[in-house]
mmCIF file of C-alpha atoms in Angstrom:
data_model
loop_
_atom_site.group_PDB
_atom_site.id
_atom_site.type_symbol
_atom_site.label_atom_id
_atom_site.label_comp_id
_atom_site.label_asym_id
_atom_site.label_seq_id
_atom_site.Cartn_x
_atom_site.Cartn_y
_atom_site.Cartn_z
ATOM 1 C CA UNK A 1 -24.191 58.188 40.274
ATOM 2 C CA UNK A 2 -27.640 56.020 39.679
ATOM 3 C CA UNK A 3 -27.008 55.679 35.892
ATOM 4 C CA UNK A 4 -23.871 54.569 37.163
ATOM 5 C CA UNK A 5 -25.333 51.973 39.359
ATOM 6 C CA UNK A 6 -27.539 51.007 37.055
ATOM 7 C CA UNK A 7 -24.888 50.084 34.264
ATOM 8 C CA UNK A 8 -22.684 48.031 36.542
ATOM 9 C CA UNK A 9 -25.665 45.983 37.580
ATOM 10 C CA UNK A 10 -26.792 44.818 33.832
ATOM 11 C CA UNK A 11 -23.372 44.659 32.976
ATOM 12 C CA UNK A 12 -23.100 41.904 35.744
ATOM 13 C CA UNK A 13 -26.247 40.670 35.239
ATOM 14 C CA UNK A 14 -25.680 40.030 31.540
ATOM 15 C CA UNK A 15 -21.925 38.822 31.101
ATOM 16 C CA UNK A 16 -22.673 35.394 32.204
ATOM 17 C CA UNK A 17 -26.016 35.162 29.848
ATOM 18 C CA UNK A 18 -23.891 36.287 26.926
ATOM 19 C CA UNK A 19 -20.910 33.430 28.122
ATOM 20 C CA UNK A 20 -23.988 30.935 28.086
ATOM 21 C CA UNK A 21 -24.837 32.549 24.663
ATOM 22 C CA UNK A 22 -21.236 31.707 23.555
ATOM 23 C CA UNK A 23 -20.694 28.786 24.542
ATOM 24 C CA UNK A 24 -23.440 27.275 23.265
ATOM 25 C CA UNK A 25 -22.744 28.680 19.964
ATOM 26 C CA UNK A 26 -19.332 26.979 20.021
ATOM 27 C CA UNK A 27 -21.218 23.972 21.131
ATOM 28 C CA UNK A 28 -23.955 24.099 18.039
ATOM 29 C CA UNK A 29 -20.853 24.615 15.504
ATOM 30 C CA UNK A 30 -19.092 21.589 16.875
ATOM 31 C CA UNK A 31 -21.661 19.337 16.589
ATOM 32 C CA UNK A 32 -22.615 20.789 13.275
ATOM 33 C CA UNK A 33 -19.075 19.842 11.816
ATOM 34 C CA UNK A 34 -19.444 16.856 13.806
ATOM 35 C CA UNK A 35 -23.174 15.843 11.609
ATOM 36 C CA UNK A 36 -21.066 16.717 8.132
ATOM 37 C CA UNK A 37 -18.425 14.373 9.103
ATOM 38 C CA UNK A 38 -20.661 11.538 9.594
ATOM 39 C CA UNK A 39 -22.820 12.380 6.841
ATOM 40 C CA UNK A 40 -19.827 12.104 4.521
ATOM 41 C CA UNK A 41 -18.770 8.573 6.428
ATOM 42 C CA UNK A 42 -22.414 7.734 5.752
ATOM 43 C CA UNK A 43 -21.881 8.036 2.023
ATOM 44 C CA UNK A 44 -18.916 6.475 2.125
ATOM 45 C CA UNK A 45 -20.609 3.510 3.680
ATOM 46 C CA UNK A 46 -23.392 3.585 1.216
ATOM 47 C CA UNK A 47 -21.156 3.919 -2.082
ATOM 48 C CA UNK A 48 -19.006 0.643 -0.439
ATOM 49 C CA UNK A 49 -22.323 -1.299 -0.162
ATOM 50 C CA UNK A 50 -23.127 -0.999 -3.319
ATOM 51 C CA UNK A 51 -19.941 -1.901 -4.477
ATOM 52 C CA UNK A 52 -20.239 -5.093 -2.132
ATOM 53 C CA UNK A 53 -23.764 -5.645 -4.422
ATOM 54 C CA UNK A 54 -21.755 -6.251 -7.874
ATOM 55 C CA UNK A 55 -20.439 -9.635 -8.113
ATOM 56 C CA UNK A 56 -17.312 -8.704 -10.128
ATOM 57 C CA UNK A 57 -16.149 -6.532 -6.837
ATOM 58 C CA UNK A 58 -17.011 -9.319 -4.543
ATOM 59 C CA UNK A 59 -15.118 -11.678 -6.596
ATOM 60 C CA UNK A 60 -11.915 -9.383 -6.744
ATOM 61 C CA UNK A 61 -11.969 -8.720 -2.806
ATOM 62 C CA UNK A 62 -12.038 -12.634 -2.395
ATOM 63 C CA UNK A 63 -9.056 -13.014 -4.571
ATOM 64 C CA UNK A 64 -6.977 -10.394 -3.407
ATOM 65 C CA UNK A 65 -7.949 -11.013 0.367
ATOM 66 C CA UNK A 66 -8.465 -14.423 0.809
ATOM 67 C CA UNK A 67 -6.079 -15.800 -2.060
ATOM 68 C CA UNK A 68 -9.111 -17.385 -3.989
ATOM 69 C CA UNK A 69 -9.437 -19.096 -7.194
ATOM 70 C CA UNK A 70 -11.520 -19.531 -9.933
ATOM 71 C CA UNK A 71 -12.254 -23.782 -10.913
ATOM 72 C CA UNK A 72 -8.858 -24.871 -13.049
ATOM 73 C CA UNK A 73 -6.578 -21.862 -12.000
ATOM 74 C CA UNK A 74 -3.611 -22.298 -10.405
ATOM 75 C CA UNK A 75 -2.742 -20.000 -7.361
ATOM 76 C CA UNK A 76 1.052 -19.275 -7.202
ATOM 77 C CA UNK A 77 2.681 -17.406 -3.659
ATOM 78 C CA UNK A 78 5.914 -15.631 -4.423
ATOM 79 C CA UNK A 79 7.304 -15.250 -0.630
ATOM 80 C CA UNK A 80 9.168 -12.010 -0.155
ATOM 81 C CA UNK A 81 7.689 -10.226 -3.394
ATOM 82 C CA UNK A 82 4.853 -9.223 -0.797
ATOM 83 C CA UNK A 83 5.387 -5.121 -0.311
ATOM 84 C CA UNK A 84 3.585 -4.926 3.584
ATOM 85 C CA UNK A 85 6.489 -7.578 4.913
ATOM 86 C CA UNK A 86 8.821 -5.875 6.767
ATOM 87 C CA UNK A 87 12.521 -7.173 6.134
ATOM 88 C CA UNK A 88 14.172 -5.601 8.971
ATOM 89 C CA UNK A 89 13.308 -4.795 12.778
ATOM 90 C CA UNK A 90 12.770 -0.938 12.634
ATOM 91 C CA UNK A 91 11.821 0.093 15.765
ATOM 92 C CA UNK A 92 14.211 0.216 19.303
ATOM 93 C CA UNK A 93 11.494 -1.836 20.958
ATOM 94 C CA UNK A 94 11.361 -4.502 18.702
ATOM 95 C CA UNK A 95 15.389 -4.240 18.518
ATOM 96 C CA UNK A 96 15.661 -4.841 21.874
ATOM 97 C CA UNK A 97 13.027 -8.073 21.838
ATOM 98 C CA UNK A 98 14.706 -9.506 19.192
ATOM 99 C CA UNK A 99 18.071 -9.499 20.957
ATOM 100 C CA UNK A 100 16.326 -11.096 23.953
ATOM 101 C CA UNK A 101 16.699 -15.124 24.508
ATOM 102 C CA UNK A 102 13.065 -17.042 23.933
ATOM 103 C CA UNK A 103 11.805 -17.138 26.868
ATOM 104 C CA UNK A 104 12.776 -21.155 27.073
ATOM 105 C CA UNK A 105 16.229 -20.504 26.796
ATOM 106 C CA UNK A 106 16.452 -17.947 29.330
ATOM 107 C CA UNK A 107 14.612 -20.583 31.487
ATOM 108 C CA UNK A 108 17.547 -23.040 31.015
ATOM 109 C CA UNK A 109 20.192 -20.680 31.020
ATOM 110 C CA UNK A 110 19.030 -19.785 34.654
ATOM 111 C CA UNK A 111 18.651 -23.337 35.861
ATOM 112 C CA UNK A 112 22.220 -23.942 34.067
ATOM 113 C CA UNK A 113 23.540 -20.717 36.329
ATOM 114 C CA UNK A 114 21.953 -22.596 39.464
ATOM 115 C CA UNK A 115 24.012 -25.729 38.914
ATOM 116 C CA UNK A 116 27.011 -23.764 38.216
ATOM 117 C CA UNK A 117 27.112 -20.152 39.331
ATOM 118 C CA UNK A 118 29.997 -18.368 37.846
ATOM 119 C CA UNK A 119 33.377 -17.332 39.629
ATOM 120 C CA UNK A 120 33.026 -14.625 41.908
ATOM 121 C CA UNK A 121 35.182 -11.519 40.915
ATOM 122 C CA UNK A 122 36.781 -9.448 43.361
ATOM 123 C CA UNK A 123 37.708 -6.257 43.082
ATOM 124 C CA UNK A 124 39.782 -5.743 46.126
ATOM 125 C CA UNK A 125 43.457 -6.506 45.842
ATOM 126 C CA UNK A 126 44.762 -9.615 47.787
ATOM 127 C CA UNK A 127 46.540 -8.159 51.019
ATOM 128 C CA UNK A 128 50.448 -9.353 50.926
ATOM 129 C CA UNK A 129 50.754 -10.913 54.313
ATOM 130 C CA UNK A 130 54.846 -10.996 55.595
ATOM 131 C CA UNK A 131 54.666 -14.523 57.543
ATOM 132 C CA UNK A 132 52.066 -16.124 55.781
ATOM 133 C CA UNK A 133 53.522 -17.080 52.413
#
């Protein structure tokens, strides 16, 4: 019955030490991915400065990003060649924006309404009166 005893008490005594024990080994492997990861971002920074060291990159990131030209070139824009214009609204949100008035003619439209609301509509039939026709 002692040995028992005895058992049940370390068993108690060391479930939450071996949670602790788990947890922080889930912790440690976490922030072990998390050190790779920004290691690799690190090199990635490192092999982008040194292309931003060569001239020859510099000068292509200017003239793709900024439309820049050399002395004596000529810079042409084709409009709608570009591929990242969109031609058509795509999303429901932007569907329903574009079918809204600017917000200038909604403003006029409501002072137009003021000046002349619209007919009121009834629903209800007109009751036939016998004598008052």
């Amino acid at each position: 019955m002692a040995l028992i005893v005895v058992a049940t008490l370390i068993v108690f005594l060391a479930a939450p030490t071996t949670k602790i024990f788990f947890d922080q080994r889930a912790q440690i492997s976490a922030l072990q991915q998390s050190i790779a990861h920004e290691q690799e971002r690190q090199q990635q920074l490192k092999h982008e400065e040194q292309l931003w060291g060569d001239d020859s990159y510099v000068e292509q990131q200017a003239r793709e990003r900024m439309s820049y030209v050399m002395p004596g070139e000529n810079a042409y824009l084709v409009l709608g060649a570009q591929p990242g214009v969109r031609q058509s609204v795509e999303s429901s949100a932007e569907q329903v924006e574009a079918s809204k008035p600017a917000w200038a003619d909604g403003l006029w439209q409501s002072v137009v309404d003021s000046a002349y609301p619209p007919e009121q509509i009834t629903l209800e039939p007109q009751t036939r009166g016998s004598g008052n026709q």
